[in-house]
Coordinates of C-alpha atoms in Angstrom, one line a residue:
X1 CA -28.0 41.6 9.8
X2 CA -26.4 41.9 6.8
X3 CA -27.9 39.8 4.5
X4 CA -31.5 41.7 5.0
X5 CA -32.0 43.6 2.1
X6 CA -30.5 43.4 -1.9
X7 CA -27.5 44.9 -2.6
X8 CA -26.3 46.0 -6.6
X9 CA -22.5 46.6 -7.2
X10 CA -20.9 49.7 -7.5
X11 CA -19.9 51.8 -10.6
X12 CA -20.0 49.6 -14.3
X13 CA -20.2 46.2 -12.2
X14 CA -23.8 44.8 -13.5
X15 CA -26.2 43.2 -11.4
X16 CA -27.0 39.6 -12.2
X17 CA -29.8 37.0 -11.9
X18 CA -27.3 35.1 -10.0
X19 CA -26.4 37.9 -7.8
X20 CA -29.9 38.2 -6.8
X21 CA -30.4 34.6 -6.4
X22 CA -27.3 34.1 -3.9
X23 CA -28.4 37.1 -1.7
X24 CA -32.0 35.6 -1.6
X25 CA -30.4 32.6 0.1
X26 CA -28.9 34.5 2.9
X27 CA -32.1 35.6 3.7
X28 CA -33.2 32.2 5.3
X29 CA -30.2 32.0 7.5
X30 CA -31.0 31.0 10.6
X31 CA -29.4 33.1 13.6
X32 CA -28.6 30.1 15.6
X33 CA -26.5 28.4 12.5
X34 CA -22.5 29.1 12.8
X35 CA -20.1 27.0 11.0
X36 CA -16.4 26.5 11.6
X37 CA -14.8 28.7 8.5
X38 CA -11.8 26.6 7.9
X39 CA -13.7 23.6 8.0
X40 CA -15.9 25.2 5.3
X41 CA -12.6 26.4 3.5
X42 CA -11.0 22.4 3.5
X43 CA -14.7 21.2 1.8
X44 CA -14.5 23.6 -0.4
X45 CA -10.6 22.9 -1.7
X46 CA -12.3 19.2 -2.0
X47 CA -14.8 20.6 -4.2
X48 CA -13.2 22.9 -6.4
X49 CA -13.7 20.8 -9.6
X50 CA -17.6 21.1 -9.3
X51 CA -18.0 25.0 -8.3
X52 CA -15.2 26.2 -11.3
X53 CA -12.9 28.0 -9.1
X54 CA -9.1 28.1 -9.1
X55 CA -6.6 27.5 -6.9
X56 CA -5.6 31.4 -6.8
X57 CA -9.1 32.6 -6.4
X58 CA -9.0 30.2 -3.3
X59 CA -6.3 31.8 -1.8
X60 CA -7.8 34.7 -2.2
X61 CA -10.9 33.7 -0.6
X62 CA -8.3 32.3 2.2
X63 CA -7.2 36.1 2.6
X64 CA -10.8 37.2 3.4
X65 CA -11.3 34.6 5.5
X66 CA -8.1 35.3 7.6
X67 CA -10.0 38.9 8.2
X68 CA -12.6 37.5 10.0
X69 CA -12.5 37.7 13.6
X70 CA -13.7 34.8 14.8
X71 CA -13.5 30.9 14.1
X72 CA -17.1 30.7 13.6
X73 CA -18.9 32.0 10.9
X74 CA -22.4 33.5 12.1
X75 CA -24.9 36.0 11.7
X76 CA -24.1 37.1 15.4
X77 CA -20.6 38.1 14.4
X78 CA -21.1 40.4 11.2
X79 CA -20.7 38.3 7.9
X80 CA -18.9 41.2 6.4
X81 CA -15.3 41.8 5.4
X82 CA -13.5 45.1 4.5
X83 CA -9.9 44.6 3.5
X84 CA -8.4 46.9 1.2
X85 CA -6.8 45.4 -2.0
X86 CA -3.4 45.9 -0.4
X87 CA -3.7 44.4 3.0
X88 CA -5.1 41.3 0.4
X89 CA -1.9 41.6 -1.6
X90 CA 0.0 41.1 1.8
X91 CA -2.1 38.2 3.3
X92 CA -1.8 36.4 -0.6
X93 CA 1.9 36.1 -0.7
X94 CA 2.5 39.3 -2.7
X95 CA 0.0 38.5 -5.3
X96 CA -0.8 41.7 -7.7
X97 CA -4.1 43.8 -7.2
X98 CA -5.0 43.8 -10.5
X99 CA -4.7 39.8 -10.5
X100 CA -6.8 39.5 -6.8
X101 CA -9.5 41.9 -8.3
X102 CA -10.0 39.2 -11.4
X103 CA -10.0 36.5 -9.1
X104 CA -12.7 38.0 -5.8
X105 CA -15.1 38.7 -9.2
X106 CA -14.4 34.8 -10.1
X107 CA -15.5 33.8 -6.4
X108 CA -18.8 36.4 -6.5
X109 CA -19.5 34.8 -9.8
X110 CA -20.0 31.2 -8.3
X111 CA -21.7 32.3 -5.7
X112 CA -19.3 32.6 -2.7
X113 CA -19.0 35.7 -1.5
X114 CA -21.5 38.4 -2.3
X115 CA -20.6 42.2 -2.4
X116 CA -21.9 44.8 -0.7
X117 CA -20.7 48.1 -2.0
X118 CA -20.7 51.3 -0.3
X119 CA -22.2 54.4 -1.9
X120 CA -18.9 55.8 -3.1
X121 CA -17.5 51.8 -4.0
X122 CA -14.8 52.0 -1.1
X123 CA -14.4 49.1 1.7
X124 CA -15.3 50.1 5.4
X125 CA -17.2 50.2 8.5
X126 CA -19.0 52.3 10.8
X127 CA -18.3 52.0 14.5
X128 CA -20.8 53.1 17.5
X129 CA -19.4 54.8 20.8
X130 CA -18.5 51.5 22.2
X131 CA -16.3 50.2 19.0
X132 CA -19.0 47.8 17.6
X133 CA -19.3 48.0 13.9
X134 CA -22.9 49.0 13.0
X135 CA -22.6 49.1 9.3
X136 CA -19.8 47.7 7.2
X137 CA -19.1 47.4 3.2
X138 CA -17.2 45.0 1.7
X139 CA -17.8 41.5 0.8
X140 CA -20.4 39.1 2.8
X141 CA -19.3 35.9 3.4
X142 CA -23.4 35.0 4.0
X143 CA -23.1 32.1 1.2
X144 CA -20.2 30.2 3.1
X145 CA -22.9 30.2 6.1
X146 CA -26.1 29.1 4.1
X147 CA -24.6 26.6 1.5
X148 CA -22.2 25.1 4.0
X149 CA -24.1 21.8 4.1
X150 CA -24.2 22.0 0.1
X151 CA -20.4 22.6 -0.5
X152 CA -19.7 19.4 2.4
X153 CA -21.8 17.3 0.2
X154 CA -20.0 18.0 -2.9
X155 CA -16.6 17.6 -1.4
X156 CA -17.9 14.0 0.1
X157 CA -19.1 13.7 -3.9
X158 CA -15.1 14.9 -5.5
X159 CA -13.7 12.5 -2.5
X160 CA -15.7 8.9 -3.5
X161 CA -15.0 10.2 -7.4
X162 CA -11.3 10.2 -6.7
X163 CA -11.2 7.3 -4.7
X164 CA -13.2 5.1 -7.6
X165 CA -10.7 6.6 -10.2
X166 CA -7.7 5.4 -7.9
X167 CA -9.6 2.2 -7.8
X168 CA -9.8 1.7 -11.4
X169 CA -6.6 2.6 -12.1
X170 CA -5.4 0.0 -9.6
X171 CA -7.3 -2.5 -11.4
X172 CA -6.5 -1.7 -14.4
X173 CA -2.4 -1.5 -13.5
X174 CA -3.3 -5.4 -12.3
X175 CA -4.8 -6.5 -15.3
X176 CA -2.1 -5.3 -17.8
X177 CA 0.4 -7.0 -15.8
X178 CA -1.8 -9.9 -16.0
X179 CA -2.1 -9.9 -19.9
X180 CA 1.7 -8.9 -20.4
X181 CA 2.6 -12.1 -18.0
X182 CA 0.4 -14.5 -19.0
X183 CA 1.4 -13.5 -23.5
X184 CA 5.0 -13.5 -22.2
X185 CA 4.4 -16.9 -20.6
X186 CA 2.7 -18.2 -23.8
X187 CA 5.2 -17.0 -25.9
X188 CA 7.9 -18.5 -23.7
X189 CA 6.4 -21.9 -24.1
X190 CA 6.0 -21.5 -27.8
X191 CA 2.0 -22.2 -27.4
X192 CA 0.0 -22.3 -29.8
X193 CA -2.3 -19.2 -30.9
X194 CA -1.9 -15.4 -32.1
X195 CA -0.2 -14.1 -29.3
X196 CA 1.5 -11.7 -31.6
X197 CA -1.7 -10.4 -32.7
X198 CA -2.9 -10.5 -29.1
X199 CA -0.2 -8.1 -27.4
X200 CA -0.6 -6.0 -30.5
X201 CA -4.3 -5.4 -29.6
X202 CA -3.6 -5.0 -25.9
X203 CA -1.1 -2.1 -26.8
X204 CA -3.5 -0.5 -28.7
X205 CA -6.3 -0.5 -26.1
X206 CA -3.9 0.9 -24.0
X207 CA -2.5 3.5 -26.2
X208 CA -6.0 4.4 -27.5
X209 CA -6.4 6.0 -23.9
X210 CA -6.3 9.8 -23.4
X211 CA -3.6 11.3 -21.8
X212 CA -6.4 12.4 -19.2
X213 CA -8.9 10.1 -19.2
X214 CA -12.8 10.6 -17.9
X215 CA -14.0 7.9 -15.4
X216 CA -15.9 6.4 -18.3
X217 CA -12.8 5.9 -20.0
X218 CA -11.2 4.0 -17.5
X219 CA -14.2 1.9 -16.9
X220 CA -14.7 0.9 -20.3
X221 CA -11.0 0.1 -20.6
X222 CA -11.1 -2.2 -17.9
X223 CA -14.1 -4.1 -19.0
X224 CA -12.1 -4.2 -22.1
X225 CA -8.7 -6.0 -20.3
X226 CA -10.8 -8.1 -18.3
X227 CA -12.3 -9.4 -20.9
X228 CA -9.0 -9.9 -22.8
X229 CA -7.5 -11.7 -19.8
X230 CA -10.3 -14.1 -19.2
X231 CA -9.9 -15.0 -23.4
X232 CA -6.2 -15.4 -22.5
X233 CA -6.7 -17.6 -19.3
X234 CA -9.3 -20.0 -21.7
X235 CA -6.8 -20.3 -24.3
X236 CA -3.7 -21.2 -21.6
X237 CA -6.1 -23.5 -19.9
X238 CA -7.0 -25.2 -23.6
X239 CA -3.1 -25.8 -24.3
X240 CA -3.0 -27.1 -20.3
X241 CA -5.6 -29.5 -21.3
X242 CA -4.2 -30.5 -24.6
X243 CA -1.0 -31.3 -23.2
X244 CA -2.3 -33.4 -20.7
X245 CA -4.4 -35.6 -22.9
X246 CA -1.7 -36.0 -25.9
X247 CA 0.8 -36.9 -23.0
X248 CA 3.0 -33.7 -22.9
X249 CA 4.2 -34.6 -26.6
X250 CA 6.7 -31.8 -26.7
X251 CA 8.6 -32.8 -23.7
X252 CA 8.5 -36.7 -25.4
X253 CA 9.6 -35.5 -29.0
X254 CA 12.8 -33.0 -27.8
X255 CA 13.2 -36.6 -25.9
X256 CA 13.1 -38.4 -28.5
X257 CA 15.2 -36.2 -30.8
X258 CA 18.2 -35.8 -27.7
X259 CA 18.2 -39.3 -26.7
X260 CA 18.4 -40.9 -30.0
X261 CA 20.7 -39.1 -32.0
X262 CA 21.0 -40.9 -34.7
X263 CA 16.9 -41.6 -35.6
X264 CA 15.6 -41.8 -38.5
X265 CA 15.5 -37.7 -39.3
X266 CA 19.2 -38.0 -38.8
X267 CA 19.9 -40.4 -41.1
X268 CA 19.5 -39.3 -44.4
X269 CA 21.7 -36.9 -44.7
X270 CA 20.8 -36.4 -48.6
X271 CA 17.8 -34.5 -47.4
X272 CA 20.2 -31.3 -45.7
X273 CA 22.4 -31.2 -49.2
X274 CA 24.5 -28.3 -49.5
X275 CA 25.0 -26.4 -52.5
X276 CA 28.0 -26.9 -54.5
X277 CA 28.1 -30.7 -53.0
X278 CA 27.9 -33.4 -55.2
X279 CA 24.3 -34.8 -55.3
X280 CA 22.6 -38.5 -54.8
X281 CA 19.7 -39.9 -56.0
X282 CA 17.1 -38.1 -53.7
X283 CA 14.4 -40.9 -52.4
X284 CA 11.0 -40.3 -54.5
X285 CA 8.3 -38.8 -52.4
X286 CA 6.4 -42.1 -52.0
X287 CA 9.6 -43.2 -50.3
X288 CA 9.9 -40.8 -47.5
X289 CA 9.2 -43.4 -44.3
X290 CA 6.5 -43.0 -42.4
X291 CA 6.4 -44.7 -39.0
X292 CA 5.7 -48.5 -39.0
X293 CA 6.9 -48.6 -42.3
X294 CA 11.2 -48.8 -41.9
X295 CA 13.7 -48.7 -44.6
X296 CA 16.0 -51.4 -45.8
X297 CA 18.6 -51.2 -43.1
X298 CA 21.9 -50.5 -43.6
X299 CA 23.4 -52.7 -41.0
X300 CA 22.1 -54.8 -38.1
X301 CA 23.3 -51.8 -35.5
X302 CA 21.6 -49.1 -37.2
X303 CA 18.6 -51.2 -37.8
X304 CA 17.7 -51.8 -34.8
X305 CA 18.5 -48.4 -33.5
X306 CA 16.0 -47.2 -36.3
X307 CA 13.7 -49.7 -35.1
X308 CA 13.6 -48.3 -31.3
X309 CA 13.3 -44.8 -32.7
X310 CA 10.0 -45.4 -34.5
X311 CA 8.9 -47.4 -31.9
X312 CA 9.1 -44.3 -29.5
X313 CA 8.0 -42.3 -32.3
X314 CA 4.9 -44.2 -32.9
X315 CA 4.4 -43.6 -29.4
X316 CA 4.6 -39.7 -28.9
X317 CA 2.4 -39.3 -32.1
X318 CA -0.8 -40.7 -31.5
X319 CA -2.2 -37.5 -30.5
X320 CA -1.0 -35.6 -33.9
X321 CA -1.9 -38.3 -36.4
X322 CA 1.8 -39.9 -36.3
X323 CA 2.8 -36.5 -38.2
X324 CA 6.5 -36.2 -37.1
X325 CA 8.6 -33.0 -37.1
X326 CA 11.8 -32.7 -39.8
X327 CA 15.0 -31.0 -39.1
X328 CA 15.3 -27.6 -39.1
X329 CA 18.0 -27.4 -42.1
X330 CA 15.8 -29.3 -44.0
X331 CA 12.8 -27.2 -43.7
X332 CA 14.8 -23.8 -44.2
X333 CA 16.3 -25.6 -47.5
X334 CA 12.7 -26.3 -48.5
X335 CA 11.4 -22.8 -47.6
X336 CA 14.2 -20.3 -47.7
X337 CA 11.9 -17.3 -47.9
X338 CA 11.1 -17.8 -44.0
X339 CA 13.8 -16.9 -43.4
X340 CA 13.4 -13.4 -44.1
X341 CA 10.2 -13.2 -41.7
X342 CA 12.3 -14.5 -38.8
X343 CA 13.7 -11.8 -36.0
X344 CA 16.5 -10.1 -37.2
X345 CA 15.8 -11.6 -40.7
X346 CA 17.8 -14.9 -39.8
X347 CA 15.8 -17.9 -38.1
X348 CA 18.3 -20.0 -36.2
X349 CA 16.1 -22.4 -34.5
X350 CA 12.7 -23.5 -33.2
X351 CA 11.7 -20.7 -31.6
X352 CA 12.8 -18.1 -34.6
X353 CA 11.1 -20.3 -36.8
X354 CA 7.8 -20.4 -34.5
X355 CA 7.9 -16.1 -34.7
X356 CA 8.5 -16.3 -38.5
X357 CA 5.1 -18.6 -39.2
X358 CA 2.7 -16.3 -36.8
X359 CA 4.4 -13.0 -39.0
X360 CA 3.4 -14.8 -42.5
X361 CA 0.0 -15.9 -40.8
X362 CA -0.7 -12.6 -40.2
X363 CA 0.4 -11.5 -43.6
X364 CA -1.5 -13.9 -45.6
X365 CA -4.6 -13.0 -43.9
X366 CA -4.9 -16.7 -42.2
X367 CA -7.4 -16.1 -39.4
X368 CA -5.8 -16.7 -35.4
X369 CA -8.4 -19.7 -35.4
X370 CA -7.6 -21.5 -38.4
X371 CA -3.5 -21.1 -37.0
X372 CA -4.4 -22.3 -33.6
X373 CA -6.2 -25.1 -34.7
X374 CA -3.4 -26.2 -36.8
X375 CA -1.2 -26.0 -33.8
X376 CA -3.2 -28.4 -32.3
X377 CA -3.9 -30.8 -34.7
X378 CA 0.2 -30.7 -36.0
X379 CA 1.6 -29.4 -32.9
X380 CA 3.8 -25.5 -33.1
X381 CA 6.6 -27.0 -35.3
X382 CA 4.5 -28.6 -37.8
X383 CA 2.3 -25.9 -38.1
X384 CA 5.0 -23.4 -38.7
X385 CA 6.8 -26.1 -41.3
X386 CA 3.5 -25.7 -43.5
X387 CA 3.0 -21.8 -42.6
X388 CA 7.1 -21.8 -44.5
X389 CA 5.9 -24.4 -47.4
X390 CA 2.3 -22.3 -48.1
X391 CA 4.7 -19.0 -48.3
X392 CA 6.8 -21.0 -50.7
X393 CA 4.1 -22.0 -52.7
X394 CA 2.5 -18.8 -52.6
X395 CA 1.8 -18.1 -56.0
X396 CA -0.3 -21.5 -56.7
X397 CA -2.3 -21.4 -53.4
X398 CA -6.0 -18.8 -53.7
X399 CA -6.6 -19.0 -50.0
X400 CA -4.1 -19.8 -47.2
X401 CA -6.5 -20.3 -44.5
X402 CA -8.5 -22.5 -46.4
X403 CA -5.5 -24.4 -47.6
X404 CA -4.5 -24.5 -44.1
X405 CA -7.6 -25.7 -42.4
X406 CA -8.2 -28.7 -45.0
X407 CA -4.3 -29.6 -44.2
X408 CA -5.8 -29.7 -40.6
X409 CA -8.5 -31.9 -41.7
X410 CA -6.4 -34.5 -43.1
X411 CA -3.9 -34.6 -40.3
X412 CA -7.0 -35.2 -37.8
X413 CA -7.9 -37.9 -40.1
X414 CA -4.3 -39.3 -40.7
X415 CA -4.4 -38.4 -44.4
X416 CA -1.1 -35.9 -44.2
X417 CA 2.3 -36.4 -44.1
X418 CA 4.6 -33.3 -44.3
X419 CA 7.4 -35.2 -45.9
X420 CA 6.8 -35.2 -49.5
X421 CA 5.7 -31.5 -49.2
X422 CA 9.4 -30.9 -48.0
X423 CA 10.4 -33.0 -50.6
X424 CA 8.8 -31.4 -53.2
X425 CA 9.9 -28.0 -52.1
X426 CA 13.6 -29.3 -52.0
X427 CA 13.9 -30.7 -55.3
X428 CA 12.1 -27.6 -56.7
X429 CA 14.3 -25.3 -55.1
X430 CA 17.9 -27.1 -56.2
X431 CA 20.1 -25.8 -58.8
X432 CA 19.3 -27.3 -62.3
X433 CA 22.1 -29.0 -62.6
X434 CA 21.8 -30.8 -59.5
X435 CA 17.5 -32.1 -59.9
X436 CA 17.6 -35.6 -59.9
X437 CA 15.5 -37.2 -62.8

């Protein structure tokens, strides 16, 4: 029985508390316990994390075991090894002795093998008459046999750990295609809200992750993205529900603005005049028609074609106060520094325009909520039309969002009208030679 007595390492080696505490533990073997030593050498591999071994002290560990006789690790068969350093060198793919004798003090240090030194430091073993080994010196292999069970239960331990982290990261590769989806959706159907400012917050949760991340990490980040997408979800399910109570209003007013080509935004063509054209006395801004109240018409066929327009306006507007949208050229003459927020510093439509107005929120510190309400109130062309005028009139406005949110107030109330702001804007921005007095 090997394991009977204490054993100190040869020459300058020192002797260790830990030394003496892994040979007390092969004391209590029992003689009937035998284990298989590859199945101890797979848990082992498993829990390599948790004992602070490497791969190449392994394999050297796998060399030892390969001297072993038998399958079975027991006290019946000698727990002893005795290779030399070059029959180890052979059995670890050529690996160099100086390198193998760094790496069987690594596995002695954490407690899985335990020397047992011969008087003159050399590895052998005495034989009797028969052939049977009565005494050999080398390294035990006594702590594979007595801390089996523990080195199983901290493979089981590295195996769950592994299979939670695949887990998370599973759930976490499903909920950043949910968010990028569901903001590319939104953006797609020119929504309102920050969704600008909402991808650039899910970027940086995920950039803000370490390169390799502890399971906390990844469990905080996932509470983070669901919480993200279920703030997404409410929002898309908001707009769902507005739309359905105002009557999908965007479908009616690109109706409205296809159909009747010549309505009322259409016909007045001295709102879109170009520079160098000669000019017309511009309407005042207590003239710009609001619907119910028509112009003079011009003749009987354009009058009642303006009559069926606002009619249908009147119509689509209920749920935005009866504020209706203006053309495009006439919002981009009345605000020409928009254009300089839109992609590629040009804005030629909508949809450019709709980018350009959640870049100047964001710039003149106009909260998401303050921006989204206006979307709702004015509806995503609107809103961006007064995002362009407040930028134009930057220099005369203290607070955007608070500017913003009592324009809200008076569109819910039907106090607003958009038209002599554009106006305004318009006449302000023409040369000086062509202002109307």
């Amino acid at each position: 029985m090997e394991s009977g007595y204490v054993t100190t390492p040869f020459g300058r080696r020192p002797m260790t508390l830990g030394m003496l505490a892994s040979q007390k533990l092969t004391r209590d073997i029992d003689p009937a316990k035998s284990v298989d030593k590859w199945k101890i050498y797979r848990a082992l591999c498993e829990a390599k994390p948790l004992l602070g071994v490497t791969d190449r002290a392994l394999a050297v560990l796998n060399a030892l075991l390969s001297f072993y006789p038998k399958n079975d690790l027991c006290e019946d068969n000698g727990l002893v090894v005795f290779p030399s350093n070059a029959q180890l060198s052979l059995r670890s793919h050529g690996m160099a002795e100086q390198t193998i004798r760094r790496h069987l003090a690594a596995l002695v240090e954490a407690g899985l093998l335990i020397r047992k030194d011969s008087p003159n430091g050399k590895r052998y073993a005495r034989r009797g008459r028969e052939g049977e080994v009565s005494d050999a010196f080398g390294f035990s292999l006594a702590p594979l046999l007595s801390r089996a069970e523990e080195f199983e239960h901290l493979a089981a331990t590295v195996v769950a750990e592994r299979l939670h982290i695949q887990q998370l990261r599973e759930r976490i590769s499903l909920c950043r295609r949910d968010i990028a989806k569901l903001i590319e959706t939104a953006v797609a159907e020119q929504l309102g809200g920050d969704w600008q400012g909402i991808y650039l917050g899910f970027r940086s949760l995920i950039e803000d992750l370490p390169r390799f991340p502890t399971t906390a990490a990844l469990e905080n980040l996932l509470e983070e993205l669901v919480i993200l997408r279920d703030d997404i979800v409410i929002q898309l399910e908001m707009q769902l529900k507005t739309q359905k109570q105002s009557g999908n209003p965007y479908q009616n007013e690109r109706h409205i603005q296809n159909s009747n080509p010549e309505s009322y935004s259409d016909l007045e063509p001295s709102f879109e005049t170009k520079q160098g054209a000669t000019t017309v006395d511009k309407p005042d801004l207590t003239t710009v028609p609001m619907v119910g109240k028509p112009e003079v018409s011009v003749d009987g066929r354009q009058s009642g074609r303006r009559k069926a327009a606002e009619r249908d306006a009147g119509a689509n507007a209920d749920a935005r106060g009866d504020l209706k949208s203006f053309p495009l050229g006439l919002v981009l003459q009345a605000c020409p520094q928009i254009i300089d927020y839109g992609p590629g510093g040009a804005i030629g439509s909508w949809r450019d325009l709709l980018s350009a107005g959640v870049v100047v929120r964001t710039m003149l510190n106009v909260s998401p909520s303050a921006y989204q309400d206006a979307c709702l109130a004015m509806g995503p062309e609107n809103a961006a039309t007064v995002m362009a005028c407040i930028l134009e009139r930057g220099g005369h406005i203290n607070s955007a969002g608070g500017y913003l949110r009592d324009l809200t107030r008076r569109t819910e109330k039907e106090q607003f009208a958009i038209g002599p702001m554009l106006m305004s804007l318009v006449r302000a921005n023409a040369p000086t030679g062509q202002r109307t007095g």
